[in-house]
mmCIF file with all atom_site columns, C-alpha atoms in Angstrom:
data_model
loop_
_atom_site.group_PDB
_atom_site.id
_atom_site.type_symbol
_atom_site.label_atom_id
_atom_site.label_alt_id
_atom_site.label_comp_id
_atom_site.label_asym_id
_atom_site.label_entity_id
_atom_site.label_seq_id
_atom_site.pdbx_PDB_ins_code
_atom_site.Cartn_x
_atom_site.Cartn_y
_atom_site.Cartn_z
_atom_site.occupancy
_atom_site.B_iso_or_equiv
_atom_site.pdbx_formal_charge
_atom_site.auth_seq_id
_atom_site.auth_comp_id
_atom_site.auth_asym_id
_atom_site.auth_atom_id
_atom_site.pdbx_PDB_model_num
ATOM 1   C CA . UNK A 1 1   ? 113.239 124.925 86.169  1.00 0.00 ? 376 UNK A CA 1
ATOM 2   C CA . UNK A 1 2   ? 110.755 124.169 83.108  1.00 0.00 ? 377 UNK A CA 1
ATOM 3   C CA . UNK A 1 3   ? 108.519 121.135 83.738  1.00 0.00 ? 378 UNK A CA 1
ATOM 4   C CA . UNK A 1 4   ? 107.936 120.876 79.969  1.00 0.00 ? 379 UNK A CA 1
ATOM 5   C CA . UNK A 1 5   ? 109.858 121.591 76.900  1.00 0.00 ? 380 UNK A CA 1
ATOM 6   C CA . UNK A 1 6   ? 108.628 122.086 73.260  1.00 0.00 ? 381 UNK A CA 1
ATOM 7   C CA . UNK A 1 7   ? 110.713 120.819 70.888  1.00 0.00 ? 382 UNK A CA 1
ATOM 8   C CA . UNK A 1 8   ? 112.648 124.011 69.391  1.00 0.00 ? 383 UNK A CA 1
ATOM 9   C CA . UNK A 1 9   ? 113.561 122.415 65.794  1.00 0.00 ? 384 UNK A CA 1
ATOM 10  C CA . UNK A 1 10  ? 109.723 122.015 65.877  1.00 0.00 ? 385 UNK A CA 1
ATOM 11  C CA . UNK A 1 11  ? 107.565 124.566 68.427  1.00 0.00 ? 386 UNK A CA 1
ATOM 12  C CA . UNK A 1 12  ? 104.068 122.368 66.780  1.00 0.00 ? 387 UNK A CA 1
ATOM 13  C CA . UNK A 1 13  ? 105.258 119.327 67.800  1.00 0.00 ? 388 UNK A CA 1
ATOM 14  C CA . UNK A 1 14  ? 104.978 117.422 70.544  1.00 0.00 ? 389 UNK A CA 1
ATOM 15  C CA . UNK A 1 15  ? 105.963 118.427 74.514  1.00 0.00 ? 390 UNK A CA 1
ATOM 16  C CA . UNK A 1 16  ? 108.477 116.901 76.194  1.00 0.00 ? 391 UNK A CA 1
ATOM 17  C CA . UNK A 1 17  ? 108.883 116.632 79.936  1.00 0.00 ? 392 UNK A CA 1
ATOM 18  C CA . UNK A 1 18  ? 111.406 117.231 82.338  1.00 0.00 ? 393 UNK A CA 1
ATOM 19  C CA . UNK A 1 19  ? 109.267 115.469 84.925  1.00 0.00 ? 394 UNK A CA 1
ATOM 20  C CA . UNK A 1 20  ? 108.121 112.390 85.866  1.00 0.00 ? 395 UNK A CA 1
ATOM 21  C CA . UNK A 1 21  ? 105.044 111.079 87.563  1.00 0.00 ? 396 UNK A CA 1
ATOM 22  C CA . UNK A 1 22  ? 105.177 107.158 88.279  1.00 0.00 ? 397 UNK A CA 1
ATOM 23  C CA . UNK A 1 23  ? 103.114 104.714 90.177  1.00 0.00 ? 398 UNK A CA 1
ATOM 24  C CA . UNK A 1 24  ? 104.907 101.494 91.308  1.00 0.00 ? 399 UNK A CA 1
ATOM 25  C CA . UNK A 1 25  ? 102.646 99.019  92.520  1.00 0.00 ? 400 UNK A CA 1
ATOM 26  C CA . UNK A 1 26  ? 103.085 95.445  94.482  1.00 0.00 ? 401 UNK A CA 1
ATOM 27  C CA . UNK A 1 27  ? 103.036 92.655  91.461  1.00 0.00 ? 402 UNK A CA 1
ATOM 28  C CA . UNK A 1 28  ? 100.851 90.724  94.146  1.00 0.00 ? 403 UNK A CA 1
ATOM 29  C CA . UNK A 1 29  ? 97.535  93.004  93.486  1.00 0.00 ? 404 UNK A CA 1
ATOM 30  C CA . UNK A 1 30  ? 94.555  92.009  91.907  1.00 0.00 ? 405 UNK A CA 1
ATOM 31  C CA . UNK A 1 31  ? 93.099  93.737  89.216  1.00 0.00 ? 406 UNK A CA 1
ATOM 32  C CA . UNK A 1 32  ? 90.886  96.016  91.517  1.00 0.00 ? 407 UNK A CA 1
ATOM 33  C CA . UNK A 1 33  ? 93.536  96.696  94.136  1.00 0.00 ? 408 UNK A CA 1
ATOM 34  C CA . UNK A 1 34  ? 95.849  97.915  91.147  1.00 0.00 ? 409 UNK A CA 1
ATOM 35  C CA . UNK A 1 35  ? 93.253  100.567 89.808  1.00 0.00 ? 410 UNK A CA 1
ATOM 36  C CA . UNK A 1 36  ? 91.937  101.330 93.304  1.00 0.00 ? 411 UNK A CA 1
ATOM 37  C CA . UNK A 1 37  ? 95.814  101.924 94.720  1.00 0.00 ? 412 UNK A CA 1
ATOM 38  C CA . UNK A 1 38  ? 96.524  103.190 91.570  1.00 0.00 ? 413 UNK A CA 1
ATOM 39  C CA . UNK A 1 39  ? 93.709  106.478 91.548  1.00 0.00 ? 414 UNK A CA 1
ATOM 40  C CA . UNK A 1 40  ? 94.276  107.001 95.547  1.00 0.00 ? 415 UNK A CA 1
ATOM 41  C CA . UNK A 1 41  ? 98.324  107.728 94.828  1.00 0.00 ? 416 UNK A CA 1
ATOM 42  C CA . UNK A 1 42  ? 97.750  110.332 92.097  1.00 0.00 ? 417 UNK A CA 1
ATOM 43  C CA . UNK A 1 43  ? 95.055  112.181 93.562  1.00 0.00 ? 418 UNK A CA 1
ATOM 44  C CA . UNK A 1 44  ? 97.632  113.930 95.920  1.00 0.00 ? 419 UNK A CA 1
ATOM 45  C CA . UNK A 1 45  ? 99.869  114.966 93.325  1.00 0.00 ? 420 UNK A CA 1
ATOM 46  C CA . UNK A 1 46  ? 97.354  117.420 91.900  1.00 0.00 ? 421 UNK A CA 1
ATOM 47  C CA . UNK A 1 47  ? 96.587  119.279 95.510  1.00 0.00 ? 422 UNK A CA 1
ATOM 48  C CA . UNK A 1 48  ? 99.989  119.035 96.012  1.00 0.00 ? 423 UNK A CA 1
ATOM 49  C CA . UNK A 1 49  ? 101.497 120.092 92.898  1.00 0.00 ? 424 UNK A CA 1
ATOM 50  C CA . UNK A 1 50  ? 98.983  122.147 90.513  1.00 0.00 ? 425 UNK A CA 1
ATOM 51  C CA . UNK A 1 51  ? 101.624 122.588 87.792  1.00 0.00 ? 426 UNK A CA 1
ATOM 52  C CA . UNK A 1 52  ? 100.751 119.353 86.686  1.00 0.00 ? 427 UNK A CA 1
ATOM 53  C CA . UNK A 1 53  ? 97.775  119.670 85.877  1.00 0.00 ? 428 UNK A CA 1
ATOM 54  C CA . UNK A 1 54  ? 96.182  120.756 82.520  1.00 0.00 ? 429 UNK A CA 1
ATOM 55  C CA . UNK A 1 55  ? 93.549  123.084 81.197  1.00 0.00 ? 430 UNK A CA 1
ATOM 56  C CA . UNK A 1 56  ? 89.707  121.923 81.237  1.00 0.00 ? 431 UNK A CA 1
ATOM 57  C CA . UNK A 1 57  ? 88.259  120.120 78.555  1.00 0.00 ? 432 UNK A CA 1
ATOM 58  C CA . UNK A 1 58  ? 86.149  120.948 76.738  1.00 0.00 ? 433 UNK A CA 1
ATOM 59  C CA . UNK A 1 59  ? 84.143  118.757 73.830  1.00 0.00 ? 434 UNK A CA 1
ATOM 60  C CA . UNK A 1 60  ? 82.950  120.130 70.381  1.00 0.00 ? 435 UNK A CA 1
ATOM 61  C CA . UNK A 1 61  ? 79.163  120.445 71.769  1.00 0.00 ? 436 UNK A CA 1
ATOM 62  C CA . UNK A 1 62  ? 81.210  122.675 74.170  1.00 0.00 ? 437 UNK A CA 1
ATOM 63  C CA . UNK A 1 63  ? 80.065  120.586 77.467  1.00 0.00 ? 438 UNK A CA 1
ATOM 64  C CA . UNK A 1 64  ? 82.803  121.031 79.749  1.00 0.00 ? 439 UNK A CA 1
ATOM 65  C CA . UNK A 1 65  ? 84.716  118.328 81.904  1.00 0.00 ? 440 UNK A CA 1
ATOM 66  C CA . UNK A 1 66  ? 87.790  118.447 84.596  1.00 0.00 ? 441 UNK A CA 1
ATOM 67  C CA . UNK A 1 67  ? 91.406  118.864 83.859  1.00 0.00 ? 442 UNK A CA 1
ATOM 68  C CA . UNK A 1 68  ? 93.625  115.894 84.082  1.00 0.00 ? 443 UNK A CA 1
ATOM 69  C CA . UNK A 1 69  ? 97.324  115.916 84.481  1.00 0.00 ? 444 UNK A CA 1
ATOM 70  C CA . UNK A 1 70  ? 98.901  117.785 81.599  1.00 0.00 ? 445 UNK A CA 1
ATOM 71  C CA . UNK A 1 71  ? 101.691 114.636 81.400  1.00 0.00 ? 446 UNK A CA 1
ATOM 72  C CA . UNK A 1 72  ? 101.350 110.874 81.254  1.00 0.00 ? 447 UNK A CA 1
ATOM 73  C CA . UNK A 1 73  ? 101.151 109.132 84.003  1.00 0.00 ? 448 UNK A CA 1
ATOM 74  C CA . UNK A 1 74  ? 103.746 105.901 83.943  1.00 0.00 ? 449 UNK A CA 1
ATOM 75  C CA . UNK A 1 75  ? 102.760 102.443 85.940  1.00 0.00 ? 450 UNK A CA 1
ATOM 76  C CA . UNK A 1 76  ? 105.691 99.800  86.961  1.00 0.00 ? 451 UNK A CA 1
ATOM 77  C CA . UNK A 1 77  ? 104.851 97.294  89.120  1.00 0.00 ? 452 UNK A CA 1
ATOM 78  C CA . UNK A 1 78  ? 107.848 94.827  91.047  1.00 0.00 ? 453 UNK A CA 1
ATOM 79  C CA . UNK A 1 79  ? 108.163 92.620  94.301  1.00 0.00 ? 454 UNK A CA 1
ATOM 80  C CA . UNK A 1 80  ? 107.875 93.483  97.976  1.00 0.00 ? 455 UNK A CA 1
ATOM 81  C CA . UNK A 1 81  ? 111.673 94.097  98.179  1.00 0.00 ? 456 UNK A CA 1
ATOM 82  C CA . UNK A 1 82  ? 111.569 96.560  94.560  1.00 0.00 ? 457 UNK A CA 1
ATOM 83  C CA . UNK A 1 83  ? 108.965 98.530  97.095  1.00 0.00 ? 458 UNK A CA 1
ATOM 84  C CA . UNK A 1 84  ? 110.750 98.616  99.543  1.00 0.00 ? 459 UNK A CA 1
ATOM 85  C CA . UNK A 1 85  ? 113.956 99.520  98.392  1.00 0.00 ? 460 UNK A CA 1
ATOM 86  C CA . UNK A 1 86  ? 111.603 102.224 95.892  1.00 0.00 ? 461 UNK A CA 1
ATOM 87  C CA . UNK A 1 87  ? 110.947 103.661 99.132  1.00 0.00 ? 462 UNK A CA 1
ATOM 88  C CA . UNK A 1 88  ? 114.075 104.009 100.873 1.00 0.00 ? 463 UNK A CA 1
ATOM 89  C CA . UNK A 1 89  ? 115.261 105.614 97.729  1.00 0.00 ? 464 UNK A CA 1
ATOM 90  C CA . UNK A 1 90  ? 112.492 108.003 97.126  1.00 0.00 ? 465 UNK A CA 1
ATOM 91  C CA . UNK A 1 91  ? 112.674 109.025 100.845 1.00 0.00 ? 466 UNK A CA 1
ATOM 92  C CA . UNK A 1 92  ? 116.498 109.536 100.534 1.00 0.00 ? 467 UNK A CA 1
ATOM 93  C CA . UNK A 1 93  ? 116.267 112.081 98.032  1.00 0.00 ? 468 UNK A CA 1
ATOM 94  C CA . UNK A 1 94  ? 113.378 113.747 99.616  1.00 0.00 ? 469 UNK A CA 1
ATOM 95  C CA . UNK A 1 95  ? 111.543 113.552 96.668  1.00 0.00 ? 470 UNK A CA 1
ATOM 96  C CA . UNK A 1 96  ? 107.729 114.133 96.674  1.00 0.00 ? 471 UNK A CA 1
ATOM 97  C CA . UNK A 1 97  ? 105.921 110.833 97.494  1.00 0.00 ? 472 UNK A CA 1
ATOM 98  C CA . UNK A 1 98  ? 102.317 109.097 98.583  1.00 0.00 ? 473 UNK A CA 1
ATOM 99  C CA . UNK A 1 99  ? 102.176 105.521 99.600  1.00 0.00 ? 474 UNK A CA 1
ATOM 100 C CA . UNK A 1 100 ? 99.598  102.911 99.888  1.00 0.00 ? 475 UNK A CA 1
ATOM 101 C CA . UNK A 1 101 ? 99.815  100.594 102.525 1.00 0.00 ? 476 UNK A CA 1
ATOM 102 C CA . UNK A 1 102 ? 98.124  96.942  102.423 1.00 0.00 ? 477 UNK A CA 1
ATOM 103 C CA . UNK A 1 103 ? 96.195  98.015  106.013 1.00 0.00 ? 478 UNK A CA 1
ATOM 104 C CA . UNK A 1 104 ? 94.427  100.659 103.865 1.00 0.00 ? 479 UNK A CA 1
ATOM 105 C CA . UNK A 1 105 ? 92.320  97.665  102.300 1.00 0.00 ? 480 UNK A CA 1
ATOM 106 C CA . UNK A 1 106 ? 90.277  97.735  105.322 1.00 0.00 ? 481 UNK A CA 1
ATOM 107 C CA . UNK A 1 107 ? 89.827  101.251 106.554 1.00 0.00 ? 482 UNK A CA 1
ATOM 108 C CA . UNK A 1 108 ? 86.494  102.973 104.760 1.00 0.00 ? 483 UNK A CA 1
ATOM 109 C CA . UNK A 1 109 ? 87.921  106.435 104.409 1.00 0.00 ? 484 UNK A CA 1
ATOM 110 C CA . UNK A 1 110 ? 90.411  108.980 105.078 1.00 0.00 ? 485 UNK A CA 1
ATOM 111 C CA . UNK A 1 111 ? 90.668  109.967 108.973 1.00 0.00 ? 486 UNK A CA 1
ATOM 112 C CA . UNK A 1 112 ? 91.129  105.437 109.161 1.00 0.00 ? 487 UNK A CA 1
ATOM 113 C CA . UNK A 1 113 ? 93.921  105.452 106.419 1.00 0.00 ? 488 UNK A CA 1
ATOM 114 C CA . UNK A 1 114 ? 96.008  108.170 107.954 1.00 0.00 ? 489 UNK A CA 1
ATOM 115 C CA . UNK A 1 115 ? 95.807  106.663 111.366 1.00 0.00 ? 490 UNK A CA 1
ATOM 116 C CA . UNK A 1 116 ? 96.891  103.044 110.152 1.00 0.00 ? 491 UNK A CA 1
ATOM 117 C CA . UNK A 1 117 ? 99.576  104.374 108.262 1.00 0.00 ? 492 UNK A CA 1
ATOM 118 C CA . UNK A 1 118 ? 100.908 106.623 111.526 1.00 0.00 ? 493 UNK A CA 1
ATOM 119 C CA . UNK A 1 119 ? 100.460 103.268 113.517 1.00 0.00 ? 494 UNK A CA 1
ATOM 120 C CA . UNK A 1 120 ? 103.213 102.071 111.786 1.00 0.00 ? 495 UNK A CA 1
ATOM 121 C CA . UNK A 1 121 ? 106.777 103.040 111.836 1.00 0.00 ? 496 UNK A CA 1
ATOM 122 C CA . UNK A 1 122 ? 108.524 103.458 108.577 1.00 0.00 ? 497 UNK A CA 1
ATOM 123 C CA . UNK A 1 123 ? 110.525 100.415 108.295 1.00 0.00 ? 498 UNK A CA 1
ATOM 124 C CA . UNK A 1 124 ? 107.747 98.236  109.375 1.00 0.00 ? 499 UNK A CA 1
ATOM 125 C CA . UNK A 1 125 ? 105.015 99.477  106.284 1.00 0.00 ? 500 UNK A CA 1
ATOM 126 C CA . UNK A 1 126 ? 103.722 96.762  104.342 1.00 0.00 ? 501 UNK A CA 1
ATOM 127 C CA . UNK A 1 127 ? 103.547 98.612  100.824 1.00 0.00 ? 502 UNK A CA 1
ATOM 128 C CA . UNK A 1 128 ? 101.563 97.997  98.406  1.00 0.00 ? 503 UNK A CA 1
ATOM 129 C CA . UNK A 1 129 ? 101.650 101.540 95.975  1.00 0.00 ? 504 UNK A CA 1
ATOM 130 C CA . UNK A 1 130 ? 104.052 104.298 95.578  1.00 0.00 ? 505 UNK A CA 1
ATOM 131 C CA . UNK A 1 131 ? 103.917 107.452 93.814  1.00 0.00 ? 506 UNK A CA 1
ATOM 132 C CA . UNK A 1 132 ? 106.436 109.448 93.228  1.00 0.00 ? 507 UNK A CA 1
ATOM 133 C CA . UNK A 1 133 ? 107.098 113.095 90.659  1.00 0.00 ? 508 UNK A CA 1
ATOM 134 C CA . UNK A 1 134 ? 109.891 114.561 90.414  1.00 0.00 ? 509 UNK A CA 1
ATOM 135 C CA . UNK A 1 135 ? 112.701 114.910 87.686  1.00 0.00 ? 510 UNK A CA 1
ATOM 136 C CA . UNK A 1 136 ? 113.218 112.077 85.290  1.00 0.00 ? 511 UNK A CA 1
ATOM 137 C CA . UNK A 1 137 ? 116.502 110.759 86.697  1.00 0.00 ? 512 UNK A CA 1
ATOM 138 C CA . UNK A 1 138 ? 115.560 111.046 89.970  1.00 0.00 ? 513 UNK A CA 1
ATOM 139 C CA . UNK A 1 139 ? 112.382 109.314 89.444  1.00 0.00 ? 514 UNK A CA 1
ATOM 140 C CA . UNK A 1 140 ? 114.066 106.413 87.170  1.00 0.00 ? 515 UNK A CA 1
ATOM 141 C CA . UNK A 1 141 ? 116.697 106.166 89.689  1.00 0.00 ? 516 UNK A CA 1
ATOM 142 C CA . UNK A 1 142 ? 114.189 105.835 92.686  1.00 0.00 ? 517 UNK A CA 1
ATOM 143 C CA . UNK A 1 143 ? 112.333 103.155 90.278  1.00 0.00 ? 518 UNK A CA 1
ATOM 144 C CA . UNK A 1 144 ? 115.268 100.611 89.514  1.00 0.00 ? 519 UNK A CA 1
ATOM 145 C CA . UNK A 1 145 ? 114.701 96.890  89.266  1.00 0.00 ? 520 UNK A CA 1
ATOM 146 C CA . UNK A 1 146 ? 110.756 97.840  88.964  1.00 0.00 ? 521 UNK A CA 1
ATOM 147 C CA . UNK A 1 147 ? 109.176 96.856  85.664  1.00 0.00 ? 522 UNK A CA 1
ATOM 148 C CA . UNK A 1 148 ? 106.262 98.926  82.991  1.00 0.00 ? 523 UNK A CA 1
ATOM 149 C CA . UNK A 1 149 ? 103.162 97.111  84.050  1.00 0.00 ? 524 UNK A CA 1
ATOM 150 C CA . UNK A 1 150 ? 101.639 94.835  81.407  1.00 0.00 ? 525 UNK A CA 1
#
């Protein structure tokens, strides 16, 4: 399966994509939870999946600087229950996920945040961020009732 498509009628124009990556975050969040719940989802995609991400970049003094993902990166926001029910879907069609839980506010780095979140038993996480990539209409359909974030 392609990830991306160029436009055949026009090969110079721009890509189109055949996947998704979306962030869905609790409309409760202030400002700084949103960004900071927002970066720690997408990091794992990368690791996880290297297709999606791009070549280097490079300026016209030719300093160098990181890839980013190659595709955009789409953020929706909705209530408790549009998490929750975002979750049950993305985890019924085994599609590949990270999660944010609200305990992860108070843990200072990453051997605390995976031990809160195994603490806690699936149905009982109190979610706050969910990231999800996969194919468009699997994404959209694991995303319904969640809004684009203003």
């Amino acid at each position: 399966m392609s990830t991306h498509d160029a436009d055949p009628a026009d090969p110079a124009g721009p890509v189109r994509f055949d996947t998704k990556i979306a962030v869905l975050l609790r409309e409760d969040l202030e400002t700084w939870q949103r960004l900071n719940v927002t970066a720690f989802l997408v990091s794992g995609l990368g690791a996880q999946f290297p297709e999606v991400i791009g070549e280097p970049y490079e300026d016209a003094d030719a300093v160098g600087y990181l890839p980013m993902f190659r595709q955009p990166v789409l953020v929706f926001e909705g209530t408790k229950e549009t998490l929750t029910n975002a979750h049950a879907r993305v985890l019924s069609r085994a599609l590949p996920r990270a999660l944010f839980t609200s305990d992860l506010f108070t843990t200072g780095n990453d051997r605390d945040n995976r031990a809160a979140v195994r603490a806690v038993p699936t149905a009982g996480l109190d979610l706050v961020g969910l990231a999800v990539y996969g194919p468009k209409n699997a994404v959209d359909k694991v995303l319904k009732g969640a809004r684009m974030h203003p």
